[in-house]
PDB file of C-alpha atoms in Angstrom:
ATOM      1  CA  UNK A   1       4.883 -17.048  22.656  1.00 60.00           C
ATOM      2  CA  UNK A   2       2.636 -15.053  20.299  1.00 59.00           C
ATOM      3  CA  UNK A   3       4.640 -15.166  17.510  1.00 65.00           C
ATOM      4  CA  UNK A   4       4.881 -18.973  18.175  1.00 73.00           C
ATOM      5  CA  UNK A   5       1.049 -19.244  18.493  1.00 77.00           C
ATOM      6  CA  UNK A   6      -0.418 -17.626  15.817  1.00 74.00           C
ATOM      7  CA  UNK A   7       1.091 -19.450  12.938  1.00 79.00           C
ATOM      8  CA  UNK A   8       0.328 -22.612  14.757  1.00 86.00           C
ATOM      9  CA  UNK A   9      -3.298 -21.750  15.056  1.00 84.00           C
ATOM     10  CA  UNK A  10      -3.677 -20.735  11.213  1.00 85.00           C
ATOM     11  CA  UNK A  11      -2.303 -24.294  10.523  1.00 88.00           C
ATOM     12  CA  UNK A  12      -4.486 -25.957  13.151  1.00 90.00           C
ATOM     13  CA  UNK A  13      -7.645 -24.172  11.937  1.00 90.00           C
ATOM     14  CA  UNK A  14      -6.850 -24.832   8.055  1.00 90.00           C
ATOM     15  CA  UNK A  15      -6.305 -28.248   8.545  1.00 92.00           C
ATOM     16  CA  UNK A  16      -9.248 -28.960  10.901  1.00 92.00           C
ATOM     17  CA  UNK A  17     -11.725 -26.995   8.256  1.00 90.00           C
ATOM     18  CA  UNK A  18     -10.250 -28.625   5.517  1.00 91.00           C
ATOM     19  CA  UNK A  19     -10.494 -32.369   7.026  1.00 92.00           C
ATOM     20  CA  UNK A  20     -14.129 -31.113   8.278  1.00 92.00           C
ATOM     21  CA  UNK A  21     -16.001 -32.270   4.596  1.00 92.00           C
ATOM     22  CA  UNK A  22     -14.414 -33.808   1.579  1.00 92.00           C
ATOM     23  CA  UNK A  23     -12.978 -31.286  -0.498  1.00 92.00           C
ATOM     24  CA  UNK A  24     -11.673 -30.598  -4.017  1.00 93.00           C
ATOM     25  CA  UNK A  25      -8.061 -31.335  -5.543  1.00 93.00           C
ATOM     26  CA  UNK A  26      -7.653 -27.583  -5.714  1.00 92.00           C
ATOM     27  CA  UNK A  27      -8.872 -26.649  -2.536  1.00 92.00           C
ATOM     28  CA  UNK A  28      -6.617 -29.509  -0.540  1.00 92.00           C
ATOM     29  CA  UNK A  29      -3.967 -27.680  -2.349  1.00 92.00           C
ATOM     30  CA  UNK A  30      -4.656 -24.255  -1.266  1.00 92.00           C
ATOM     31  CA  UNK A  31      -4.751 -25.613   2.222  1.00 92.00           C
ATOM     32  CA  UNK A  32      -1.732 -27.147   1.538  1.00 92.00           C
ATOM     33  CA  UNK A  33       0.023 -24.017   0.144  1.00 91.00           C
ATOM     34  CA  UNK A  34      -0.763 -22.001   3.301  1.00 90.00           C
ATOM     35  CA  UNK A  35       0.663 -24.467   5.645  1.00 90.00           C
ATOM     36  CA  UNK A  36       3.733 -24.646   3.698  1.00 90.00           C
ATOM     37  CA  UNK A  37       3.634 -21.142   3.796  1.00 86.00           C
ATOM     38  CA  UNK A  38       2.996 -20.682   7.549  1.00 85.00           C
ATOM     39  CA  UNK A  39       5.708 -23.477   8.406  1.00 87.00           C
ATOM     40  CA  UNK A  40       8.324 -21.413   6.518  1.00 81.00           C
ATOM     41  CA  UNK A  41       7.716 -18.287   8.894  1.00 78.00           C
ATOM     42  CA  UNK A  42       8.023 -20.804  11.768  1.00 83.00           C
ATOM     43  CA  UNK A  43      11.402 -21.876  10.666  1.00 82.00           C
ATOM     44  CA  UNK A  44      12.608 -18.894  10.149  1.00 77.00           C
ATOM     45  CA  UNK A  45      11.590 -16.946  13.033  1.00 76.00           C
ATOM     46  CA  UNK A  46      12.705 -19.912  15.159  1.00 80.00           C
ATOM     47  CA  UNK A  47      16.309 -19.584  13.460  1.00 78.00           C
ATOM     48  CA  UNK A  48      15.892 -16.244  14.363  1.00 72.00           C
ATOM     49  CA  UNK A  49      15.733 -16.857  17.924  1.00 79.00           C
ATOM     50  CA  UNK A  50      18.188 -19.328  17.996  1.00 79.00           C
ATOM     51  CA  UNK A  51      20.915 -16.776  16.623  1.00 78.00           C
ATOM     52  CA  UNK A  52      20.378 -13.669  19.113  1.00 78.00           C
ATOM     53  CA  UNK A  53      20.425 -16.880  21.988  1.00 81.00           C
ATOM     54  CA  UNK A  54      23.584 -17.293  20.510  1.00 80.00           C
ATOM     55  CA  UNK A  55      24.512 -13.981  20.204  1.00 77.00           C
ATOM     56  CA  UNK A  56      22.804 -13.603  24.083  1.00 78.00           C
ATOM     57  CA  UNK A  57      25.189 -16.476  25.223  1.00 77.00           C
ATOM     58  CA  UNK A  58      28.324 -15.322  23.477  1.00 75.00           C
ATOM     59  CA  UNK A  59      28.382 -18.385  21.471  1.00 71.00           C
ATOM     60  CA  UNK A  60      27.962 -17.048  18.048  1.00 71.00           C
ATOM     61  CA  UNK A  61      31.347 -17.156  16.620  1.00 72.00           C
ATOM     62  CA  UNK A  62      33.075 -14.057  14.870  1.00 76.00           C
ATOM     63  CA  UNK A  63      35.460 -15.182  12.112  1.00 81.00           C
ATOM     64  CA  UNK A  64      37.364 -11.781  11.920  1.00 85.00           C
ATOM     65  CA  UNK A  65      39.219 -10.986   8.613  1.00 89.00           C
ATOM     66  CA  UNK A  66      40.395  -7.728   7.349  1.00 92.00           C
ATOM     67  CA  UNK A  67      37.629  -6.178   4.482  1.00 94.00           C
ATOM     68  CA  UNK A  68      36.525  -3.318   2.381  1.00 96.00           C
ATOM     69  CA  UNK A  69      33.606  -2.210   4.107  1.00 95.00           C
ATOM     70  CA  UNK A  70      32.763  -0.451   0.596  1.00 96.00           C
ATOM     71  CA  UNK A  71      33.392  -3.429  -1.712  1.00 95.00           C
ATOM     72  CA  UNK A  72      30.935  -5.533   0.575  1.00 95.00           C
ATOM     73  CA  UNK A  73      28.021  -2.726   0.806  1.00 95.00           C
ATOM     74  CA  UNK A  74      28.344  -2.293  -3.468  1.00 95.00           C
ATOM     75  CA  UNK A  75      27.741  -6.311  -3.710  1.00 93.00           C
ATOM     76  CA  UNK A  76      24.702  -6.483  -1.090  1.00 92.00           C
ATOM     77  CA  UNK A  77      23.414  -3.151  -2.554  1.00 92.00           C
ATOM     78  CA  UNK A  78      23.732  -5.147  -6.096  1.00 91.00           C
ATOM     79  CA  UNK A  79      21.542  -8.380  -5.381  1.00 91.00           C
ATOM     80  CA  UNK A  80      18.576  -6.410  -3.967  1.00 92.00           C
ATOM     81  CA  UNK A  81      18.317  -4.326  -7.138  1.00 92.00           C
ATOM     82  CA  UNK A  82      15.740  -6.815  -8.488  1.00 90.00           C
ATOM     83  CA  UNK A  83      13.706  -5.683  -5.830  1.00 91.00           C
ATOM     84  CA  UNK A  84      13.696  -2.303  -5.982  1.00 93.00           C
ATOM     85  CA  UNK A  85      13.102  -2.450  -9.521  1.00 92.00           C
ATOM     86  CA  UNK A  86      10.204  -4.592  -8.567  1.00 91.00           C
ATOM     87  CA  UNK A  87       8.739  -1.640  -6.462  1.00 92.00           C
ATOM     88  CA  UNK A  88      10.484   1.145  -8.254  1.00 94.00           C
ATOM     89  CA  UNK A  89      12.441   2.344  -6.063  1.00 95.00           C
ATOM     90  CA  UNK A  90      16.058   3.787  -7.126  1.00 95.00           C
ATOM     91  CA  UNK A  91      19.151   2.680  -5.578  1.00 95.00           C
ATOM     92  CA  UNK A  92      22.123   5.219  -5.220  1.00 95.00           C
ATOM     93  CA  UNK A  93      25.421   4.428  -4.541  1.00 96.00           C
ATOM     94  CA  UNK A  94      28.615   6.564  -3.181  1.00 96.00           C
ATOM     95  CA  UNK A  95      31.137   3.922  -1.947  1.00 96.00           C
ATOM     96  CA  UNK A  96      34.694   5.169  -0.648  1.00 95.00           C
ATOM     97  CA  UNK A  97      36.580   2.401   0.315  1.00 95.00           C
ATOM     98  CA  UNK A  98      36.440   1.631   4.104  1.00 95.00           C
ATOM     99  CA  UNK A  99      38.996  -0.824   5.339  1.00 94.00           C
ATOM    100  CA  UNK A 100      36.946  -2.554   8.670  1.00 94.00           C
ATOM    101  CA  UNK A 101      37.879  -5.967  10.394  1.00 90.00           C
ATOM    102  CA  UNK A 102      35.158  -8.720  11.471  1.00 90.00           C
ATOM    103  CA  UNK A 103      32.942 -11.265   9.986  1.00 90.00           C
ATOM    104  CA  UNK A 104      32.105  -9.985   6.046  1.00 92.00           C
ATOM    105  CA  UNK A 105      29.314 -12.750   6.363  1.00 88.00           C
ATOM    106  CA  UNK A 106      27.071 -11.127   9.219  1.00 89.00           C
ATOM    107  CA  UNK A 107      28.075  -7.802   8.241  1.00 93.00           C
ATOM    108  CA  UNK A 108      26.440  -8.778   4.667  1.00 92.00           C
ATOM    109  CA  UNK A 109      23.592  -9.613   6.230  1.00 90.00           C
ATOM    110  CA  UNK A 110      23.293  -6.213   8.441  1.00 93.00           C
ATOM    111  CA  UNK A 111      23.524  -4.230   5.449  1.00 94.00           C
ATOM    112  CA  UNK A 112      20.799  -6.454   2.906  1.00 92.00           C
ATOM    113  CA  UNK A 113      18.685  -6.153   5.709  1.00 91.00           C
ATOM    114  CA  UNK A 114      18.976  -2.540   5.897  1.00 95.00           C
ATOM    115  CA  UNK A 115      18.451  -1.819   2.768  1.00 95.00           C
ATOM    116  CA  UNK A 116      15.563  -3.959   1.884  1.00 92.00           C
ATOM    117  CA  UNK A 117      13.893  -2.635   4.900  1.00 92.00           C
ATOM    118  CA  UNK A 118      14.652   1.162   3.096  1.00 95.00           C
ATOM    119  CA  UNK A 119      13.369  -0.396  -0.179  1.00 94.00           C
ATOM    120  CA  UNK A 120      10.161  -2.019   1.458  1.00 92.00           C
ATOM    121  CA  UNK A 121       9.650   0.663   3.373  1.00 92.00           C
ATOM    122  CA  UNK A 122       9.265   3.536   0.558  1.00 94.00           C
ATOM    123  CA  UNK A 123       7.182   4.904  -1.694  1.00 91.00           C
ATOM    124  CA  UNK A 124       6.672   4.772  -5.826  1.00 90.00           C
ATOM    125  CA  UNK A 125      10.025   6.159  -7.932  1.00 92.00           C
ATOM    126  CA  UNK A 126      11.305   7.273  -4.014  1.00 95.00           C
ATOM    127  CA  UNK A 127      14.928   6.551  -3.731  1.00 95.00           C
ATOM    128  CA  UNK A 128      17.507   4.680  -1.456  1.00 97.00           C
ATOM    129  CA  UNK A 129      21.240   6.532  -0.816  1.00 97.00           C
ATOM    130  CA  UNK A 130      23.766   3.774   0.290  1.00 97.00           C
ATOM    131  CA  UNK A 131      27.375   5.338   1.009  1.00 97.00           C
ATOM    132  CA  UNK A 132      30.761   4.806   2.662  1.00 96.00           C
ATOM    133  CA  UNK A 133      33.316   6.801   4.311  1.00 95.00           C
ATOM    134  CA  UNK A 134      36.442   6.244   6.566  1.00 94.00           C
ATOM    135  CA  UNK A 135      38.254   7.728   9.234  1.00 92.00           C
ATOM    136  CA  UNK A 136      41.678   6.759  10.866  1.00 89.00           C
ATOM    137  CA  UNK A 137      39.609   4.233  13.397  1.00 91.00           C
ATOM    138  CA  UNK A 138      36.268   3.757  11.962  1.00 94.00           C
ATOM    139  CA  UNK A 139      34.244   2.562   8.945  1.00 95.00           C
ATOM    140  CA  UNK A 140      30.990   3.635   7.838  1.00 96.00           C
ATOM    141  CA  UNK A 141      28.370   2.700   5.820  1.00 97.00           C
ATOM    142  CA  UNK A 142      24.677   4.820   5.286  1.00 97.00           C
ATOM    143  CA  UNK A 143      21.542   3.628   3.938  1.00 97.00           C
ATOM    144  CA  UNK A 144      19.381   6.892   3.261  1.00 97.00           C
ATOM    145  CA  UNK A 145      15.663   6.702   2.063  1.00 96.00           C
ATOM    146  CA  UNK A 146      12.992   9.160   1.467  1.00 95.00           C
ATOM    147  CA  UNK A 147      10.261   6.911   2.061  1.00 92.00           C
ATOM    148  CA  UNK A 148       7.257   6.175   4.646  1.00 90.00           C
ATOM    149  CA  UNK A 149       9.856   7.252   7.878  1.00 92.00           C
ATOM    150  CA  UNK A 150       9.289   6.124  11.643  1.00 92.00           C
ATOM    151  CA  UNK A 151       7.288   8.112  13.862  1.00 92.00           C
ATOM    152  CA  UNK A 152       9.706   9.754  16.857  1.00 92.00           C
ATOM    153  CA  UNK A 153       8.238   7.669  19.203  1.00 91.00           C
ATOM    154  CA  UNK A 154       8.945   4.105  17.377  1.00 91.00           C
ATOM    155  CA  UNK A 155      12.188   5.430  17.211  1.00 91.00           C
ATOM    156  CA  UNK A 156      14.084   4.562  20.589  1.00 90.00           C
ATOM    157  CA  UNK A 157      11.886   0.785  19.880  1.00 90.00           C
ATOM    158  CA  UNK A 158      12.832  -0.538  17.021  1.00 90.00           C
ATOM    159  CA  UNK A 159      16.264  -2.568  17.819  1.00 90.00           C
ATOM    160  CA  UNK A 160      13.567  -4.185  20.533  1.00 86.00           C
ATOM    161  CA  UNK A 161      12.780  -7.965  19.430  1.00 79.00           C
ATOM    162  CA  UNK A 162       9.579  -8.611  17.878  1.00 74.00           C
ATOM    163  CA  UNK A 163       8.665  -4.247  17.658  1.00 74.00           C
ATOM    164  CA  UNK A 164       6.976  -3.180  14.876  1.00 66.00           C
ATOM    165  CA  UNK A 165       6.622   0.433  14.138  1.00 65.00           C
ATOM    166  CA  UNK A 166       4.417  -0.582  11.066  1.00 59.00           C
ATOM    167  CA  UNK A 167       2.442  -3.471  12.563  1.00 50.00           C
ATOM    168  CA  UNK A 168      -0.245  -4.360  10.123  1.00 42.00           C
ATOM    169  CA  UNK A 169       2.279  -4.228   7.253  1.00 45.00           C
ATOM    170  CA  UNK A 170       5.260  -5.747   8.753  1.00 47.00           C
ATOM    171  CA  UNK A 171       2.608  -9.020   9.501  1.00 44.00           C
ATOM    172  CA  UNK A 172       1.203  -9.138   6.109  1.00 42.00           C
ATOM    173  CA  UNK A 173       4.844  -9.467   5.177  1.00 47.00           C
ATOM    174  CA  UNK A 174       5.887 -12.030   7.195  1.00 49.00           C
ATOM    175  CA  UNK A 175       8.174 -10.132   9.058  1.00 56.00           C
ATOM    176  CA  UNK A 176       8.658 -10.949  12.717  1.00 58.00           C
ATOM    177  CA  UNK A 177      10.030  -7.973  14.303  1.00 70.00           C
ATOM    178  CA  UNK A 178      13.419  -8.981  14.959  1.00 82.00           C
ATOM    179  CA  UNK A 179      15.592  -7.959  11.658  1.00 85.00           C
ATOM    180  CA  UNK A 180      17.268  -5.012  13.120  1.00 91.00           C
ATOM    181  CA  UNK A 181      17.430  -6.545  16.756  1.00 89.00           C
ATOM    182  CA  UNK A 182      19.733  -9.360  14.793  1.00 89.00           C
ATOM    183  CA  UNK A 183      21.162  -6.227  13.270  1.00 91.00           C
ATOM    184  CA  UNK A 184      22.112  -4.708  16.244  1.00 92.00           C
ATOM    185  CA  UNK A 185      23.014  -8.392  17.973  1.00 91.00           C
ATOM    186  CA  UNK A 186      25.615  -8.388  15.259  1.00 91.00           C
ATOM    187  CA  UNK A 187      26.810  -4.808  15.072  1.00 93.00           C
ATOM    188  CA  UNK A 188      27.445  -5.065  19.230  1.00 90.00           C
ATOM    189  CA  UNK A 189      29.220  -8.095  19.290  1.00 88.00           C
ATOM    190  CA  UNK A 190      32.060  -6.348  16.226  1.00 90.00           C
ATOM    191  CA  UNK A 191      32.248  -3.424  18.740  1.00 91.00           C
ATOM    192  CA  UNK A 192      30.645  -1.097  16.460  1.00 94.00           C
ATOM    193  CA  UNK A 193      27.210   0.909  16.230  1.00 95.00           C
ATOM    194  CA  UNK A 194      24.181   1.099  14.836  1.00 95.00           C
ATOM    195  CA  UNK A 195      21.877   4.578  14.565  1.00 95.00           C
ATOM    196  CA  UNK A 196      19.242   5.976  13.075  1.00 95.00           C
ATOM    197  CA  UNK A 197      16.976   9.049  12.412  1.00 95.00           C
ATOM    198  CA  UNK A 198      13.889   9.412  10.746  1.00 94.00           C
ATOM    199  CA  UNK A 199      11.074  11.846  10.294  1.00 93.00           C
ATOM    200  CA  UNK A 200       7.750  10.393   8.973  1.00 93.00           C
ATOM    201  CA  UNK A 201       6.902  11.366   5.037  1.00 90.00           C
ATOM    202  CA  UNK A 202      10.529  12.396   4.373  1.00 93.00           C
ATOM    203  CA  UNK A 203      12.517   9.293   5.113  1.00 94.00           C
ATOM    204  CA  UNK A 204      14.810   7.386   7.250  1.00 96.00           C
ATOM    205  CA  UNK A 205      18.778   7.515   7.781  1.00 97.00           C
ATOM    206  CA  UNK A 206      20.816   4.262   9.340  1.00 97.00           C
ATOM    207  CA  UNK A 207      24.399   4.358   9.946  1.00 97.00           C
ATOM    208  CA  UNK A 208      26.870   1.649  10.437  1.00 96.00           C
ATOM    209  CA  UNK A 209      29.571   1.968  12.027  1.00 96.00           C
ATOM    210  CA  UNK A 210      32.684  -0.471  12.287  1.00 95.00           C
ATOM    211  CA  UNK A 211      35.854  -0.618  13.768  1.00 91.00           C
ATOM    212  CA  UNK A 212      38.995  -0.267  11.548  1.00 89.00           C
ATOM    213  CA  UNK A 213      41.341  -3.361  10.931  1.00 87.00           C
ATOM    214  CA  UNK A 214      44.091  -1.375  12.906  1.00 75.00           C
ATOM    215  CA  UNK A 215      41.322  -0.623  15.860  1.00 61.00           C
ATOM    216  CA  UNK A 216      39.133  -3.807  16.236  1.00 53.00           C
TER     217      UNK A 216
END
């Protein structure tokens, strides 16, 4: 309910101090621009919540097709490199192919948000490690950083909805807290895994794990 309330308070407030005196063109638009703003965080935390209800249900449906775990990770890793040029930050790749079987969609979106959290999350000309590896049942994807790290104990927290390890910055960003439980929502219902270790000031390691076509 807090994450509900809040931005419904800064868009109450703005738009009873606005409507309080007459106000400028620019200054009606600034209002504006933070509601719009606001409402946009709304929407998507609240499609947020309705995915892990449908992952919570079983509802959420897994189209499974047979794909190269590798292929997938190179073209997520490629459409975030605008933004870790942006905060220069280097992005490394080692991709073996890795033949895994479930939805390429929602496993696309595991792996961009694991790596834009090791982008965000780092530190000027720091660098972000993204490989893949196979075995006879399993494929496997890492996203390495050497950025800000998680203290040990935000560590067994941080698939929880709505946790922040990082609080002040993850709300300045608009994050809500619930990327990596979605993450994990996702991971569980392909059968696979999702871990991580981290030391703070030298970085943080996530694997992901998925089950081969032959396996799932």
């Amino acid at each position: 309910s807090h994450e509900l309330r809040t931005p419904l308070a800064v868009m109450i407030s703005e738009a009873q101090t606005t409507l309080a005196r007459p106000r400028s063109e620019a200054e009606y638009r600034e209002t504006v621009e933070t509601c719009l703003t606001t409402a946009q965080q709304m929407r998507k935390l609240t499609e947020s919540l309705l995915e892990l209800a449908r992952y919570d249900s079983g509802q959420e449906n897994i189209h499974r097709t047979s794909f190269d775990l590798a292929d997938l990770t190179g073209d997520a890793a490629g459409l975030l490199e605008p933004l870790a040029a942006e905060r220069n930050v280097r992005v490394e790749t080692a991709l073996v192919s890795a033949p895994a079987s479930g939805d390429a969609d929602r496993i696309r979106q595991v792996i961009i948000n694991l790596v834009s959290n090791a982008i965000y999350y780092n530190k000027p000309h720091g660098y972000v490690r993204v490989s893949s590896r196979h075995t006879s049942s399993e494929a496997i994807v890492v996203v390495e950083d050497n950025g800000l790290g998680i203290p040990a104990e935000d560590l067994p927290n941080i698939f929880k909805r709505f946790y922040r390890a990082d609080k002040s910055r993850s709300r300045a960003g608009g994050n809500s807290g619930l990327g990596l439980a979605i993450c994990k929502a996702i991971v569980d219902a392909h059968g696979g895994q999702i871990t991580v270790t981290s030391k703070v000031g030298e970085g943080t390691t996530f694997a992901l794990t998925l089950p081969a076509p032959n396996k799932a």
